[in-house]
Amino acid sequence: MNGLLVVDKPGGVTSHDVVNRLRKITSERSIGHLGTLDPMATGVLPLLMGKFTRLAQYFSSAEKSYTGTILFGFATDTYDADGDVVGEQTHPSFSLEQIRTAASRFHGDMEQMPPPFSAKKIAGTPAYKLARAGKPVELKPAKISIRSFAITALDGDEASFAMSISAGGYVRSVAHELGQDLGCGAHLSSLRRTQAGVFTLVNAHLLEELEPLAGDVAALEMLCLHPRSLLPEMPSVTADVFSLGRLRNGAQANLPEFSQAPMVKVFAGQRELVGIAKRVAGTLFQPVVVMG
């Protein structure tokens, strides 16, 4: 089975758990997700299946959008509700405006320290494995960009928010640092990804919706996003039989020129994605990914 399927990930399971469940539903072994969601988090989890896993490199820089809540009063070692309490627990009394003022610095390009319980690698070992073993976790700040961070409501010690953050950015770290700034400790108490790149909750399917279709490849593939809608920055080109033969064999070929785009998606018919090709000069293209 080949395609990109967006799952609305449930809470309490890992992204890898979702991959395993989808393997059972689709009988496809080659499945990879685009951007891990922590076990506590829910929402948009795009999954590449079959030959489409070869496209993963083109999705790595996609911005993510979230809604969620931050609980003030104590920090945790994981920076979210799944962790153990760190330090003293308090019951601060902030106004919505005070929190909004403190949150205003989390905007634009900035350096962020990843959480110690994260998949960031230190000398080849994921940081969370070192943290669980009680070993020192020496992470380096990463450059990220926060396009928007809005505190939308305050209910007691818990603030609701909406955020758009670059790939590689941690919402958990923002919650933790906001608590440090306010001097009371804080952690991420809930998180829902509403968008990952061009993929939104409108595109997403619940696992409960997919499971009755187990084994029905045709029905499952129809729930995948149309291949022509993927990677919208690359125009879609329908090639003739001769050109398709050359591209499938790794050779350069002339393609219809609809724009001066440096990269194009090459199709045989409406839905069959043959690969990605890079412009060499004029209408001459070199295949860089071939689906087979």
Short mmCIF file of C-alpha atoms in Angstrom, two decimals:
data_model
loop_
_atom_site.label_atom_id
_atom_site.label_comp_id
_atom_site.label_asym_id
_atom_site.label_seq_id
_atom_site.Cartn_x
_atom_site.Cartn_y
_atom_site.Cartn_z
CA MET A 1 0.00 0.00 0.00
CA ASN A 2 1.38 3.39 -1.05
CA GLY A 3 0.29 6.83 0.06
CA LEU A 4 0.21 9.50 2.75
CA LEU A 5 -2.44 9.03 5.42
CA VAL A 6 -3.10 11.55 8.19
CA VAL A 7 -4.10 10.00 11.52
CA ASP A 8 -5.68 11.88 14.44
CA LYS A 9 -3.39 10.40 17.08
CA PRO A 10 -5.11 9.47 20.37
CA GLY A 11 -3.59 10.34 23.73
CA GLY A 12 -1.71 7.81 25.84
CA VAL A 13 0.08 6.04 22.99
CA THR A 14 3.38 6.73 21.25
CA SER A 15 3.69 7.70 17.60
CA HIS A 16 5.40 4.33 17.08
CA ASP A 17 2.33 2.59 18.58
CA VAL A 18 0.22 4.29 15.90
CA VAL A 19 2.63 3.04 13.21
CA ASN A 20 2.31 -0.52 14.56
CA ARG A 21 -1.49 -0.35 14.55
CA LEU A 22 -1.48 0.97 11.01
CA ARG A 23 0.82 -1.88 9.92
CA LYS A 24 -1.80 -4.35 11.15
CA ILE A 25 -4.63 -2.46 9.42
CA THR A 26 -2.87 -2.04 6.08
CA SER A 27 -0.54 -5.09 6.04
CA GLU A 28 2.14 -2.64 4.87
CA ARG A 29 5.46 -2.95 6.74
CA SER A 30 7.12 0.20 5.41
CA ILE A 31 5.47 3.06 7.33
CA GLY A 32 7.05 6.18 8.79
CA HIS A 33 5.58 9.19 10.59
CA LEU A 34 6.43 12.82 9.86
CA GLY A 35 7.26 14.40 13.22
CA THR A 36 6.88 12.55 16.51
CA LEU A 37 4.03 13.42 18.86
CA ASP A 38 4.64 12.77 22.56
CA PRO A 39 2.42 10.08 24.16
CA MET A 40 0.31 12.70 25.96
CA ALA A 41 -0.35 14.68 22.77
CA THR A 42 -3.16 14.16 20.26
CA GLY A 43 -3.85 15.34 16.74
CA VAL A 44 -2.30 15.50 13.29
CA LEU A 45 0.19 12.69 12.61
CA PRO A 46 0.98 12.30 8.89
CA LEU A 47 2.22 8.82 7.91
CA LEU A 48 4.02 7.82 4.73
CA MET A 49 3.37 4.27 3.56
CA GLY A 50 5.10 1.97 1.11
CA LYS A 51 7.07 3.69 -1.66
CA PHE A 52 5.93 7.10 -0.36
CA THR A 53 8.42 6.75 2.53
CA ARG A 54 11.02 7.81 -0.07
CA LEU A 55 9.52 11.32 0.08
CA ALA A 56 10.19 11.84 3.81
CA GLN A 57 13.18 14.14 3.19
CA TYR A 58 10.92 16.75 1.58
CA PHE A 59 8.67 17.15 4.62
CA SER A 60 11.32 17.69 7.34
CA SER A 61 11.08 21.49 7.58
CA ALA A 62 7.29 21.80 7.92
CA GLU A 63 5.96 24.22 10.56
CA LYS A 64 3.61 22.79 13.20
CA SER A 65 0.57 24.39 14.88
CA TYR A 66 -0.87 23.42 18.27
CA THR A 67 -3.46 24.20 20.89
CA GLY A 68 -3.06 23.17 24.50
CA THR A 69 -2.84 24.14 28.14
CA ILE A 70 -0.04 25.09 30.53
CA LEU A 71 -0.42 24.44 34.26
CA PHE A 72 1.39 26.87 36.56
CA GLY A 73 2.59 25.97 40.04
CA PHE A 74 5.19 23.27 39.50
CA ALA A 75 7.63 21.98 36.89
CA THR A 76 8.20 18.36 35.88
CA ASP A 77 11.31 16.54 34.68
CA THR A 78 9.78 15.90 31.25
CA TYR A 79 8.26 19.42 31.04
CA ASP A 80 4.80 17.87 30.60
CA ALA A 81 2.08 16.12 32.62
CA ASP A 82 3.66 12.68 32.11
CA GLY A 83 6.72 13.60 34.19
CA ASP A 84 7.60 13.64 37.89
CA VAL A 85 7.25 16.83 39.92
CA VAL A 86 10.43 18.88 40.25
CA GLY A 87 10.79 21.44 43.04
CA GLU A 88 8.16 22.98 45.28
CA GLN A 89 4.48 23.06 44.35
CA THR A 90 2.80 26.46 44.62
CA HIS A 91 -0.56 28.00 43.74
CA PRO A 92 0.28 31.25 41.96
CA SER A 93 -2.29 33.88 41.25
CA PHE A 94 -1.72 35.51 37.88
CA SER A 95 -3.97 37.61 35.72
CA LEU A 96 -4.46 36.77 32.05
CA GLU A 97 -2.56 39.94 31.15
CA GLN A 98 0.43 39.01 33.33
CA ILE A 99 0.77 35.67 31.57
CA ARG A 100 0.32 37.27 28.15
CA THR A 101 3.05 39.78 28.95
CA ALA A 102 5.44 37.02 30.04
CA ALA A 103 4.57 34.96 26.95
CA SER A 104 5.24 37.84 24.54
CA ARG A 105 9.01 37.15 24.46
CA PHE A 106 8.42 33.75 22.83
CA HIS A 107 8.13 35.08 19.31
CA GLY A 108 10.26 35.08 16.19
CA ASP A 109 13.72 33.53 15.84
CA MET A 110 15.26 32.38 19.11
CA GLU A 111 17.44 29.74 20.73
CA GLN A 112 15.70 27.01 22.69
CA MET A 113 17.08 24.34 25.01
CA PRO A 114 15.47 20.96 24.15
CA PRO A 115 13.98 18.97 27.07
CA PRO A 116 16.30 16.37 28.65
CA PHE A 117 13.56 13.78 27.97
CA SER A 118 13.60 14.16 24.18
CA ALA A 119 14.73 12.29 21.08
CA LYS A 120 17.64 14.69 20.52
CA LYS A 121 20.80 12.60 20.20
CA ILE A 122 23.98 13.04 22.26
CA ALA A 123 26.90 11.13 20.72
CA GLY A 124 24.37 8.90 18.97
CA THR A 125 22.23 8.16 22.05
CA PRO A 126 18.73 9.69 22.45
CA ALA A 127 18.69 12.16 25.35
CA TYR A 128 15.70 10.46 27.01
CA LYS A 129 17.66 7.20 27.37
CA LEU A 130 20.43 9.02 29.24
CA ALA A 131 17.88 10.90 31.38
CA ARG A 132 16.06 7.69 32.31
CA ALA A 133 19.38 6.10 33.30
CA GLY A 134 20.16 9.05 35.55
CA LYS A 135 23.15 10.05 33.41
CA PRO A 136 24.04 13.69 32.64
CA VAL A 137 22.24 15.11 29.63
CA GLU A 138 24.33 17.81 27.95
CA LEU A 139 22.15 19.30 25.26
CA LYS A 140 22.90 22.36 23.16
CA PRO A 141 20.43 25.15 22.37
CA ALA A 142 18.78 24.86 18.96
CA LYS A 143 17.71 27.72 16.71
CA ILE A 144 13.94 27.72 16.27
CA SER A 145 11.24 30.13 15.15
CA ILE A 146 7.88 30.78 16.82
CA ARG A 147 5.53 32.46 14.36
CA SER A 148 2.74 32.93 16.90
CA PHE A 149 2.08 32.18 20.59
CA ALA A 150 -1.25 33.40 21.93
CA ILE A 151 -2.51 32.86 25.47
CA THR A 152 -6.23 32.55 24.80
CA ALA A 153 -7.75 32.00 28.27
CA LEU A 154 -6.93 31.47 31.95
CA ASP A 155 -8.84 29.12 34.24
CA GLY A 156 -7.36 29.14 37.74
CA ASP A 157 -3.74 27.95 37.45
CA GLU A 158 -4.14 26.73 33.86
CA ALA A 159 -3.74 28.82 30.70
CA SER A 160 -4.96 27.84 27.23
CA PHE A 161 -2.84 28.72 24.21
CA ALA A 162 -2.39 28.43 20.45
CA MET A 163 1.08 28.24 18.88
CA SER A 164 2.80 27.88 15.52
CA ILE A 165 6.42 26.75 15.80
CA SER A 166 9.14 25.64 13.40
CA ALA A 167 10.22 22.04 12.91
CA GLY A 168 12.48 20.96 15.76
CA GLY A 169 10.89 23.32 18.27
CA TYR A 170 9.48 21.98 21.56
CA VAL A 171 6.22 23.34 22.96
CA ARG A 172 7.16 21.64 26.25
CA SER A 173 10.26 23.80 26.52
CA VAL A 174 8.21 26.97 26.00
CA ALA A 175 5.88 25.93 28.85
CA HIS A 176 8.85 25.14 31.11
CA GLU A 177 10.65 28.42 30.37
CA LEU A 178 7.46 30.44 30.84
CA GLY A 179 7.14 28.94 34.32
CA GLN A 180 10.77 29.84 35.05
CA ASP A 181 10.18 33.43 33.90
CA LEU A 182 7.17 33.74 36.20
CA GLY A 183 9.07 32.19 39.11
CA CYS A 184 6.53 29.49 39.89
CA GLY A 185 7.33 26.51 37.66
CA ALA A 186 5.01 25.30 34.91
CA HIS A 187 4.50 22.35 32.60
CA LEU A 188 2.52 21.41 29.52
CA SER A 189 -0.74 19.87 30.76
CA SER A 190 -2.32 19.08 27.38
CA LEU A 191 -1.36 19.36 23.71
CA ARG A 192 -3.16 18.89 20.40
CA ARG A 193 -1.45 19.30 17.04
CA THR A 194 -3.88 21.03 14.69
CA GLN A 195 -1.60 21.30 11.67
CA ALA A 196 1.70 19.89 10.36
CA GLY A 197 2.78 21.69 7.21
CA VAL A 198 -0.19 21.51 4.82
CA PHE A 199 -1.88 18.71 6.80
CA THR A 200 -4.73 19.64 9.15
CA LEU A 201 -7.32 17.94 11.34
CA VAL A 202 -9.73 18.17 8.37
CA ASN A 203 -7.51 15.56 6.63
CA ALA A 204 -7.14 13.34 9.73
CA HIS A 205 -8.75 9.95 10.38
CA LEU A 206 -9.29 8.21 13.72
CA LEU A 207 -7.82 4.73 14.12
CA GLU A 208 -11.33 3.53 15.00
CA GLU A 209 -12.42 4.72 11.56
CA LEU A 210 -9.60 2.83 9.83
CA GLU A 211 -9.71 -0.49 11.67
CA PRO A 212 -12.98 -1.75 10.07
CA LEU A 213 -11.25 -1.31 6.68
CA ALA A 214 -8.39 -3.67 7.56
CA GLY A 215 -7.22 -5.52 4.45
CA ASP A 216 -9.23 -3.37 2.03
CA VAL A 217 -6.30 -1.66 0.32
CA ALA A 218 -8.45 0.14 -2.26
CA ALA A 219 -10.69 1.69 0.43
CA LEU A 220 -7.71 2.66 2.58
CA GLU A 221 -5.84 4.24 -0.33
CA MET A 222 -8.89 6.39 -1.08
CA LEU A 223 -8.53 7.86 2.44
CA CYS A 224 -4.96 8.88 1.64
CA LEU A 225 -4.39 12.42 0.43
CA HIS A 226 -4.40 12.79 -3.35
CA PRO A 227 -0.77 12.49 -4.48
CA ARG A 228 -1.05 15.69 -6.53
CA SER A 229 -1.88 17.66 -3.35
CA LEU A 230 1.38 16.64 -1.65
CA LEU A 231 4.42 18.95 -1.69
CA PRO A 232 2.44 21.84 -3.23
CA GLU A 233 5.64 23.83 -3.79
CA MET A 234 6.43 21.35 -6.59
CA PRO A 235 4.18 21.51 -9.70
CA SER A 236 2.65 18.25 -10.96
CA VAL A 237 3.67 17.13 -14.45
CA THR A 238 2.09 14.26 -16.44
CA ALA A 239 4.79 12.61 -18.54
CA ASP A 240 4.49 10.53 -21.71
CA VAL A 241 5.41 6.83 -21.84
CA PHE A 242 8.86 7.46 -23.36
CA SER A 243 9.83 10.05 -20.73
CA LEU A 244 8.48 7.89 -17.90
CA GLY A 245 10.61 4.98 -19.11
CA ARG A 246 13.76 7.13 -19.06
CA LEU A 247 13.02 8.60 -15.61
CA ARG A 248 12.26 5.18 -14.11
CA ASN A 249 15.69 4.04 -15.30
CA GLY A 250 17.41 7.06 -13.75
CA ALA A 251 17.98 8.86 -17.05
CA GLN A 252 17.24 12.50 -17.85
CA ALA A 253 14.09 13.32 -19.80
CA ASN A 254 12.26 16.29 -21.26
CA LEU A 255 9.02 17.18 -19.46
CA PRO A 256 6.17 19.59 -20.23
CA GLU A 257 7.18 22.99 -18.87
CA PHE A 258 4.43 24.71 -16.89
CA SER A 259 6.71 26.86 -14.76
CA GLN A 260 10.35 27.52 -13.94
CA ALA A 261 10.12 25.46 -10.73
CA PRO A 262 13.42 23.72 -9.88
CA MET A 263 11.63 20.51 -8.79
CA VAL A 264 8.49 18.78 -10.11
CA LYS A 265 6.32 15.79 -9.21
CA VAL A 266 6.09 13.41 -12.17
CA PHE A 267 2.88 11.45 -12.75
CA ALA A 268 1.65 8.68 -15.02
CA GLY A 269 -2.04 9.56 -15.22
CA GLN A 270 -3.92 11.33 -12.43
CA ARG A 271 -2.87 9.44 -9.29
CA GLU A 272 0.25 7.39 -10.02
CA LEU A 273 3.24 9.31 -8.67
CA VAL A 274 6.35 8.10 -10.52
CA GLY A 275 8.86 10.30 -8.73
CA ILE A 276 10.46 13.68 -8.14
CA ALA A 277 12.64 15.29 -10.81
CA LYS A 278 15.08 18.20 -10.69
CA ARG A 279 15.45 20.68 -13.54
CA VAL A 280 18.82 20.45 -15.28
CA ALA A 281 18.21 23.11 -17.94
CA GLY A 282 15.15 24.27 -19.83
CA THR A 283 12.73 21.33 -20.07
CA LEU A 284 15.38 18.70 -19.24
CA PHE A 285 14.93 17.02 -15.84
CA GLN A 286 16.93 14.52 -13.78
CA PRO A 287 15.06 12.06 -11.51
CA VAL A 288 16.06 12.40 -7.84
CA VAL A 289 13.42 10.08 -6.37
CA VAL A 290 11.94 7.17 -8.33
CA MET A 291 8.95 5.34 -6.87
CA GLY A 292 9.43 2.33 -9.15
#
